[in-house]
Amino acid sequence: MSILHAPVRILGCGSPLMGNDGIGLKVIEALHKTELKDLKDLDIEDAGVCGLDLLNLLEGARKVIIVDAILADSPPGTVHRIEGKDLLDGTEPHPLVSMHDLTITDVLKIGEQVQSLPEVVAIGIEIGSPVTEITQEISPNVLNGVDKAILLIKEEVYSSL
């Protein structure tokens, strides 16, 4: 498949067992209920807590939209759009949260060394504070960011197809 016709891929990151950290997965779940699910050349994937496996999910895509939790000192549920180049340059205004050994920024920096990266945009939803307990509950304030995240994602998708 030529890169010009490669798909746009939306990846939701997070753990369903770590409360607000699972917000990226909630966005993916909600996207599967929208008209986007029927678009050709669009993949909507649950990337879980992928670490370096994220590099495999970037393969073959023209553009990747990564949805994840963020700590940016803003009200919970606030949605931030971050350019992938800002993540790679270390100039992102708000680092994406990771409950694991490697952040998305770390994985992208490694990927830049070993493969061609697609255009990357991150959509971060503010979770307010680090997740410290195991729970499947996501706070209502954080869930309020899902609809705004979907609107931003739709803008990204429709401007790319």
mmCIF file with all atom_site columns, C-alpha atoms in Angstrom:
data_model
loop_
_atom_site.group_PDB
_atom_site.id
_atom_site.type_symbol
_atom_site.label_atom_id
_atom_site.label_alt_id
_atom_site.label_comp_id
_atom_site.label_asym_id
_atom_site.label_entity_id
_atom_site.label_seq_id
_atom_site.pdbx_PDB_ins_code
_atom_site.Cartn_x
_atom_site.Cartn_y
_atom_site.Cartn_z
_atom_site.occupancy
_atom_site.B_iso_or_equiv
_atom_site.pdbx_formal_charge
_atom_site.auth_seq_id
_atom_site.auth_comp_id
_atom_site.auth_asym_id
_atom_site.auth_atom_id
_atom_site.pdbx_PDB_model_num
ATOM 1   C CA . MET A 1 1   ? 0.000   0.000  0.000  1.00 0.00 ? 1   MET A CA 1
ATOM 2   C CA . SER A 1 2   ? 1.448   3.369  -0.940 1.00 0.00 ? 2   SER A CA 1
ATOM 3   C CA . ILE A 1 3   ? 1.837   5.848  1.919  1.00 0.00 ? 3   ILE A CA 1
ATOM 4   C CA . LEU A 1 4   ? -0.423  8.301  0.035  1.00 0.00 ? 4   LEU A CA 1
ATOM 5   C CA . HIS A 1 5   ? -3.285  5.819  0.281  1.00 0.00 ? 5   HIS A CA 1
ATOM 6   C CA . ALA A 1 6   ? -2.399  4.449  3.683  1.00 0.00 ? 6   ALA A CA 1
ATOM 7   C CA . PRO A 1 7   ? -5.008  4.794  6.368  1.00 0.00 ? 7   PRO A CA 1
ATOM 8   C CA . VAL A 1 8   ? -5.521  7.281  9.095  1.00 0.00 ? 8   VAL A CA 1
ATOM 9   C CA . ARG A 1 9   ? -5.313  5.360  12.360 1.00 0.00 ? 9   ARG A CA 1
ATOM 10  C CA . ILE A 1 10  ? -6.793  6.374  15.720 1.00 0.00 ? 10  ILE A CA 1
ATOM 11  C CA . LEU A 1 11  ? -5.149  4.714  18.727 1.00 0.00 ? 11  LEU A CA 1
ATOM 12  C CA . GLY A 1 12  ? -6.617  4.876  22.217 1.00 0.00 ? 12  GLY A CA 1
ATOM 13  C CA . CYS A 1 13  ? -4.053  4.290  24.965 1.00 0.00 ? 13  CYS A CA 1
ATOM 14  C CA . GLY A 1 14  ? -4.500  3.462  28.624 1.00 0.00 ? 14  GLY A CA 1
ATOM 15  C CA . SER A 1 15  ? -5.369  0.784  31.098 1.00 0.00 ? 15  SER A CA 1
ATOM 16  C CA . PRO A 1 16  ? -8.987  -0.165 31.784 1.00 0.00 ? 16  PRO A CA 1
ATOM 17  C CA . LEU A 1 17  ? -7.905  -1.126 35.315 1.00 0.00 ? 17  LEU A CA 1
ATOM 18  C CA . MET A 1 18  ? -6.303  2.201  36.250 1.00 0.00 ? 18  MET A CA 1
ATOM 19  C CA . GLY A 1 19  ? -9.314  4.494  36.449 1.00 0.00 ? 19  GLY A CA 1
ATOM 20  C CA . ASN A 1 20  ? -8.842  7.802  34.642 1.00 0.00 ? 20  ASN A CA 1
ATOM 21  C CA . ASP A 1 21  ? -5.813  6.419  32.783 1.00 0.00 ? 21  ASP A CA 1
ATOM 22  C CA . GLY A 1 22  ? -8.323  4.436  30.698 1.00 0.00 ? 22  GLY A CA 1
ATOM 23  C CA . ILE A 1 23  ? -9.886  7.561  29.159 1.00 0.00 ? 23  ILE A CA 1
ATOM 24  C CA . GLY A 1 24  ? -8.219  6.917  25.780 1.00 0.00 ? 24  GLY A CA 1
ATOM 25  C CA . LEU A 1 25  ? -9.986  3.559  25.635 1.00 0.00 ? 25  LEU A CA 1
ATOM 26  C CA . LYS A 1 26  ? -13.333 5.206  26.448 1.00 0.00 ? 26  LYS A CA 1
ATOM 27  C CA . VAL A 1 27  ? -12.850 7.541  23.490 1.00 0.00 ? 27  VAL A CA 1
ATOM 28  C CA . ILE A 1 28  ? -12.169 4.558  21.203 1.00 0.00 ? 28  ILE A CA 1
ATOM 29  C CA . GLU A 1 29  ? -15.284 2.829  22.519 1.00 0.00 ? 29  GLU A CA 1
ATOM 30  C CA . ALA A 1 30  ? -17.344 5.963  21.776 1.00 0.00 ? 30  ALA A CA 1
ATOM 31  C CA . LEU A 1 31  ? -15.800 6.359  18.281 1.00 0.00 ? 31  LEU A CA 1
ATOM 32  C CA . HIS A 1 32  ? -16.998 2.859  17.389 1.00 0.00 ? 32  HIS A CA 1
ATOM 33  C CA . LYS A 1 33  ? -20.544 4.221  17.820 1.00 0.00 ? 33  LYS A CA 1
ATOM 34  C CA . THR A 1 34  ? -20.058 7.114  15.367 1.00 0.00 ? 34  THR A CA 1
ATOM 35  C CA . GLU A 1 35  ? -20.113 7.353  11.568 1.00 0.00 ? 35  GLU A CA 1
ATOM 36  C CA . LEU A 1 36  ? -16.320 7.164  11.596 1.00 0.00 ? 36  LEU A CA 1
ATOM 37  C CA . LYS A 1 37  ? -16.467 3.404  12.119 1.00 0.00 ? 37  LYS A CA 1
ATOM 38  C CA . ASP A 1 38  ? -17.741 3.005  8.551  1.00 0.00 ? 38  ASP A CA 1
ATOM 39  C CA . LEU A 1 39  ? -15.096 5.134  6.812  1.00 0.00 ? 39  LEU A CA 1
ATOM 40  C CA . LYS A 1 40  ? -12.762 3.390  4.406  1.00 0.00 ? 40  LYS A CA 1
ATOM 41  C CA . ASP A 1 41  ? -9.075  4.110  5.092  1.00 0.00 ? 41  ASP A CA 1
ATOM 42  C CA . LEU A 1 42  ? -9.698  4.719  8.802  1.00 0.00 ? 42  LEU A CA 1
ATOM 43  C CA . ASP A 1 43  ? -8.636  2.330  11.556 1.00 0.00 ? 43  ASP A CA 1
ATOM 44  C CA . ILE A 1 44  ? -9.891  2.777  15.121 1.00 0.00 ? 44  ILE A CA 1
ATOM 45  C CA . GLU A 1 45  ? -7.827  0.680  17.532 1.00 0.00 ? 45  GLU A CA 1
ATOM 46  C CA . ASP A 1 46  ? -7.544  0.034  21.262 1.00 0.00 ? 46  ASP A CA 1
ATOM 47  C CA . ALA A 1 47  ? -3.777  0.258  21.785 1.00 0.00 ? 47  ALA A CA 1
ATOM 48  C CA . GLY A 1 48  ? -3.994  -0.523 25.499 1.00 0.00 ? 48  GLY A CA 1
ATOM 49  C CA . VAL A 1 49  ? -0.758  -0.069 27.425 1.00 0.00 ? 49  VAL A CA 1
ATOM 50  C CA . CYS A 1 50  ? 1.284   -0.834 24.362 1.00 0.00 ? 50  CYS A CA 1
ATOM 51  C CA . GLY A 1 51  ? 4.785   0.498  25.123 1.00 0.00 ? 51  GLY A CA 1
ATOM 52  C CA . LEU A 1 52  ? 7.115   -0.356 22.240 1.00 0.00 ? 52  LEU A CA 1
ATOM 53  C CA . ASP A 1 53  ? 4.292   -2.305 20.563 1.00 0.00 ? 53  ASP A CA 1
ATOM 54  C CA . LEU A 1 54  ? 2.981   1.137  19.590 1.00 0.00 ? 54  LEU A CA 1
ATOM 55  C CA . LEU A 1 55  ? 5.632   1.163  16.847 1.00 0.00 ? 55  LEU A CA 1
ATOM 56  C CA . ASN A 1 56  ? 3.880   -1.749 15.122 1.00 0.00 ? 56  ASN A CA 1
ATOM 57  C CA . LEU A 1 57  ? 0.615   0.197  15.194 1.00 0.00 ? 57  LEU A CA 1
ATOM 58  C CA . LEU A 1 58  ? 2.272   3.137  13.419 1.00 0.00 ? 58  LEU A CA 1
ATOM 59  C CA . GLU A 1 59  ? 3.413   0.932  10.504 1.00 0.00 ? 59  GLU A CA 1
ATOM 60  C CA . GLY A 1 60  ? 1.556   1.506  7.251  1.00 0.00 ? 60  GLY A CA 1
ATOM 61  C CA . ALA A 1 61  ? -0.367  4.547  8.449  1.00 0.00 ? 61  ALA A CA 1
ATOM 62  C CA . ARG A 1 62  ? -0.260  7.954  6.802  1.00 0.00 ? 62  ARG A CA 1
ATOM 63  C CA . LYS A 1 63  ? -1.503  9.732  9.929  1.00 0.00 ? 63  LYS A CA 1
ATOM 64  C CA . VAL A 1 64  ? -1.927  8.510  13.504 1.00 0.00 ? 64  VAL A CA 1
ATOM 65  C CA . ILE A 1 65  ? -4.084  10.168 16.135 1.00 0.00 ? 65  ILE A CA 1
ATOM 66  C CA . ILE A 1 66  ? -3.126  9.000  19.623 1.00 0.00 ? 66  ILE A CA 1
ATOM 67  C CA . VAL A 1 67  ? -5.659  9.519  22.423 1.00 0.00 ? 67  VAL A CA 1
ATOM 68  C CA . ASP A 1 68  ? -4.371  9.308  25.989 1.00 0.00 ? 68  ASP A CA 1
ATOM 69  C CA . ALA A 1 69  ? -4.589  10.727 29.499 1.00 0.00 ? 69  ALA A CA 1
ATOM 70  C CA . ILE A 1 70  ? -2.602  13.879 30.260 1.00 0.00 ? 70  ILE A CA 1
ATOM 71  C CA . LEU A 1 71  ? -1.524  15.858 33.317 1.00 0.00 ? 71  LEU A CA 1
ATOM 72  C CA . ALA A 1 72  ? -1.396  19.508 32.287 1.00 0.00 ? 72  ALA A CA 1
ATOM 73  C CA . ASP A 1 73  ? -2.560  21.437 35.370 1.00 0.00 ? 73  ASP A CA 1
ATOM 74  C CA . SER A 1 74  ? -5.884  22.148 33.701 1.00 0.00 ? 74  SER A CA 1
ATOM 75  C CA . PRO A 1 75  ? -9.375  21.179 34.889 1.00 0.00 ? 75  PRO A CA 1
ATOM 76  C CA . PRO A 1 76  ? -10.142 17.448 34.568 1.00 0.00 ? 76  PRO A CA 1
ATOM 77  C CA . GLY A 1 77  ? -11.772 16.704 31.226 1.00 0.00 ? 77  GLY A CA 1
ATOM 78  C CA . THR A 1 78  ? -9.922  19.505 29.386 1.00 0.00 ? 78  THR A CA 1
ATOM 79  C CA . VAL A 1 79  ? -8.808  18.294 25.959 1.00 0.00 ? 79  VAL A CA 1
ATOM 80  C CA . HIS A 1 80  ? -5.410  19.220 24.481 1.00 0.00 ? 80  HIS A CA 1
ATOM 81  C CA . ARG A 1 81  ? -4.193  18.756 20.901 1.00 0.00 ? 81  ARG A CA 1
ATOM 82  C CA . ILE A 1 82  ? -0.438  18.191 20.617 1.00 0.00 ? 82  ILE A CA 1
ATOM 83  C CA . GLU A 1 83  ? 1.537   17.944 17.383 1.00 0.00 ? 83  GLU A CA 1
ATOM 84  C CA . GLY A 1 84  ? 3.713   14.851 17.104 1.00 0.00 ? 84  GLY A CA 1
ATOM 85  C CA . LYS A 1 85  ? 6.675   17.014 16.093 1.00 0.00 ? 85  LYS A CA 1
ATOM 86  C CA . ASP A 1 86  ? 6.365   18.833 19.425 1.00 0.00 ? 86  ASP A CA 1
ATOM 87  C CA . LEU A 1 87  ? 6.488   15.481 21.229 1.00 0.00 ? 87  LEU A CA 1
ATOM 88  C CA . LEU A 1 88  ? 9.588   14.485 19.256 1.00 0.00 ? 88  LEU A CA 1
ATOM 89  C CA . ASP A 1 89  ? 11.278  17.858 19.802 1.00 0.00 ? 89  ASP A CA 1
ATOM 90  C CA . GLY A 1 90  ? 10.511  17.777 23.519 1.00 0.00 ? 90  GLY A CA 1
ATOM 91  C CA . THR A 1 91  ? 8.612   21.054 23.171 1.00 0.00 ? 91  THR A CA 1
ATOM 92  C CA . GLU A 1 92  ? 5.166   19.696 23.918 1.00 0.00 ? 92  GLU A CA 1
ATOM 93  C CA . PRO A 1 93  ? 3.386   21.966 26.393 1.00 0.00 ? 93  PRO A CA 1
ATOM 94  C CA . HIS A 1 94  ? 2.049   19.005 28.398 1.00 0.00 ? 94  HIS A CA 1
ATOM 95  C CA . PRO A 1 95  ? 3.705   15.582 28.509 1.00 0.00 ? 95  PRO A CA 1
ATOM 96  C CA . LEU A 1 96  ? 1.384   12.651 27.950 1.00 0.00 ? 96  LEU A CA 1
ATOM 97  C CA . VAL A 1 97  ? 0.848   10.424 30.972 1.00 0.00 ? 97  VAL A CA 1
ATOM 98  C CA . SER A 1 98  ? 2.136   6.880  31.074 1.00 0.00 ? 98  SER A CA 1
ATOM 99  C CA . MET A 1 99  ? 1.494   4.359  33.805 1.00 0.00 ? 99  MET A CA 1
ATOM 100 C CA . HIS A 1 100 ? 4.283   2.239  32.391 1.00 0.00 ? 100 HIS A CA 1
ATOM 101 C CA . ASP A 1 101 ? 7.999   2.249  31.724 1.00 0.00 ? 101 ASP A CA 1
ATOM 102 C CA . LEU A 1 102 ? 7.900   4.180  28.444 1.00 0.00 ? 102 LEU A CA 1
ATOM 103 C CA . THR A 1 103 ? 5.872   7.267  27.580 1.00 0.00 ? 103 THR A CA 1
ATOM 104 C CA . ILE A 1 104 ? 4.395   7.796  24.129 1.00 0.00 ? 104 ILE A CA 1
ATOM 105 C CA . THR A 1 105 ? 7.057   10.456 23.600 1.00 0.00 ? 105 THR A CA 1
ATOM 106 C CA . ASP A 1 106 ? 9.780   7.902  24.444 1.00 0.00 ? 106 ASP A CA 1
ATOM 107 C CA . VAL A 1 107 ? 8.297   5.407  21.968 1.00 0.00 ? 107 VAL A CA 1
ATOM 108 C CA . LEU A 1 108 ? 8.064   8.021  19.195 1.00 0.00 ? 108 LEU A CA 1
ATOM 109 C CA . LYS A 1 109 ? 11.690  9.054  19.769 1.00 0.00 ? 109 LYS A CA 1
ATOM 110 C CA . ILE A 1 110 ? 12.781  5.411  19.510 1.00 0.00 ? 110 ILE A CA 1
ATOM 111 C CA . GLY A 1 111 ? 10.581  4.931  16.451 1.00 0.00 ? 111 GLY A CA 1
ATOM 112 C CA . GLU A 1 112 ? 12.130  7.945  14.765 1.00 0.00 ? 112 GLU A CA 1
ATOM 113 C CA . GLN A 1 113 ? 15.479  6.130  14.947 1.00 0.00 ? 113 GLN A CA 1
ATOM 114 C CA . VAL A 1 114 ? 14.313  2.792  13.551 1.00 0.00 ? 114 VAL A CA 1
ATOM 115 C CA . GLN A 1 115 ? 11.475  3.497  11.091 1.00 0.00 ? 115 GLN A CA 1
ATOM 116 C CA . SER A 1 116 ? 9.659   6.159  9.129  1.00 0.00 ? 116 SER A CA 1
ATOM 117 C CA . LEU A 1 117 ? 6.985   7.739  11.274 1.00 0.00 ? 117 LEU A CA 1
ATOM 118 C CA . PRO A 1 118 ? 3.615   8.867  9.966  1.00 0.00 ? 118 PRO A CA 1
ATOM 119 C CA . GLU A 1 119 ? 2.192   12.266 10.827 1.00 0.00 ? 119 GLU A CA 1
ATOM 120 C CA . VAL A 1 120 ? 1.275   12.029 14.518 1.00 0.00 ? 120 VAL A CA 1
ATOM 121 C CA . VAL A 1 121 ? -1.219  14.098 16.500 1.00 0.00 ? 121 VAL A CA 1
ATOM 122 C CA . ALA A 1 122 ? -1.932  13.448 20.172 1.00 0.00 ? 122 ALA A CA 1
ATOM 123 C CA . ILE A 1 123 ? -5.252  14.218 21.816 1.00 0.00 ? 123 ILE A CA 1
ATOM 124 C CA . GLY A 1 124 ? -4.716  14.367 25.579 1.00 0.00 ? 124 GLY A CA 1
ATOM 125 C CA . ILE A 1 125 ? -7.554  14.437 28.082 1.00 0.00 ? 125 ILE A CA 1
ATOM 126 C CA . GLU A 1 126 ? -6.677  15.994 31.443 1.00 0.00 ? 126 GLU A CA 1
ATOM 127 C CA . ILE A 1 127 ? -7.145  13.545 34.321 1.00 0.00 ? 127 ILE A CA 1
ATOM 128 C CA . GLY A 1 128 ? -6.257  15.957 37.151 1.00 0.00 ? 128 GLY A CA 1
ATOM 129 C CA . SER A 1 129 ? -3.914  13.786 39.198 1.00 0.00 ? 129 SER A CA 1
ATOM 130 C CA . PRO A 1 130 ? -1.801  10.661 38.814 1.00 0.00 ? 130 PRO A CA 1
ATOM 131 C CA . VAL A 1 131 ? -3.670  7.365  39.069 1.00 0.00 ? 131 VAL A CA 1
ATOM 132 C CA . THR A 1 132 ? -2.639  5.458  42.178 1.00 0.00 ? 132 THR A CA 1
ATOM 133 C CA . GLU A 1 133 ? -5.289  2.791  42.707 1.00 0.00 ? 133 GLU A CA 1
ATOM 134 C CA . ILE A 1 134 ? -6.744  -0.046 40.701 1.00 0.00 ? 134 ILE A CA 1
ATOM 135 C CA . THR A 1 135 ? -10.292 0.710  39.583 1.00 0.00 ? 135 THR A CA 1
ATOM 136 C CA . GLN A 1 136 ? -12.389 0.602  36.430 1.00 0.00 ? 136 GLN A CA 1
ATOM 137 C CA . GLU A 1 137 ? -14.139 3.846  37.399 1.00 0.00 ? 137 GLU A CA 1
ATOM 138 C CA . ILE A 1 138 ? -13.416 7.008  35.410 1.00 0.00 ? 138 ILE A CA 1
ATOM 139 C CA . SER A 1 139 ? -14.446 10.222 37.116 1.00 0.00 ? 139 SER A CA 1
ATOM 140 C CA . PRO A 1 140 ? -17.404 12.120 35.616 1.00 0.00 ? 140 PRO A CA 1
ATOM 141 C CA . ASN A 1 141 ? -15.271 15.262 35.105 1.00 0.00 ? 141 ASN A CA 1
ATOM 142 C CA . VAL A 1 142 ? -12.746 13.313 33.022 1.00 0.00 ? 142 VAL A CA 1
ATOM 143 C CA . LEU A 1 143 ? -15.547 11.604 31.055 1.00 0.00 ? 143 LEU A CA 1
ATOM 144 C CA . ASN A 1 144 ? -16.809 15.080 30.125 1.00 0.00 ? 144 ASN A CA 1
ATOM 145 C CA . GLY A 1 145 ? -13.768 15.357 27.834 1.00 0.00 ? 145 GLY A CA 1
ATOM 146 C CA . VAL A 1 146 ? -14.849 12.446 25.621 1.00 0.00 ? 146 VAL A CA 1
ATOM 147 C CA . ASP A 1 147 ? -17.274 14.442 23.432 1.00 0.00 ? 147 ASP A CA 1
ATOM 148 C CA . LYS A 1 148 ? -14.793 17.281 22.850 1.00 0.00 ? 148 LYS A CA 1
ATOM 149 C CA . ALA A 1 149 ? -12.059 14.751 22.039 1.00 0.00 ? 149 ALA A CA 1
ATOM 150 C CA . ILE A 1 150 ? -14.363 13.113 19.478 1.00 0.00 ? 150 ILE A CA 1
ATOM 151 C CA . LEU A 1 151 ? -15.030 16.489 17.837 1.00 0.00 ? 151 LEU A CA 1
ATOM 152 C CA . LEU A 1 152 ? -11.276 17.173 17.569 1.00 0.00 ? 152 LEU A CA 1
ATOM 153 C CA . ILE A 1 153 ? -10.674 13.680 16.208 1.00 0.00 ? 153 ILE A CA 1
ATOM 154 C CA . LYS A 1 154 ? -13.394 14.120 13.578 1.00 0.00 ? 154 LYS A CA 1
ATOM 155 C CA . GLU A 1 155 ? -11.769 17.394 12.471 1.00 0.00 ? 155 GLU A CA 1
ATOM 156 C CA . GLU A 1 156 ? -8.401  15.619 12.165 1.00 0.00 ? 156 GLU A CA 1
ATOM 157 C CA . VAL A 1 157 ? -9.893  12.692 10.255 1.00 0.00 ? 157 VAL A CA 1
ATOM 158 C CA . TYR A 1 158 ? -11.990 14.695 7.802  1.00 0.00 ? 158 TYR A CA 1
ATOM 159 C CA . SER A 1 159 ? -9.097  17.052 7.063  1.00 0.00 ? 159 SER A CA 1
ATOM 160 C CA . SER A 1 160 ? -6.889  14.015 6.275  1.00 0.00 ? 160 SER A CA 1
ATOM 161 C CA . LEU A 1 161 ? -9.111  11.852 4.062  1.00 0.00 ? 161 LEU A CA 1
#
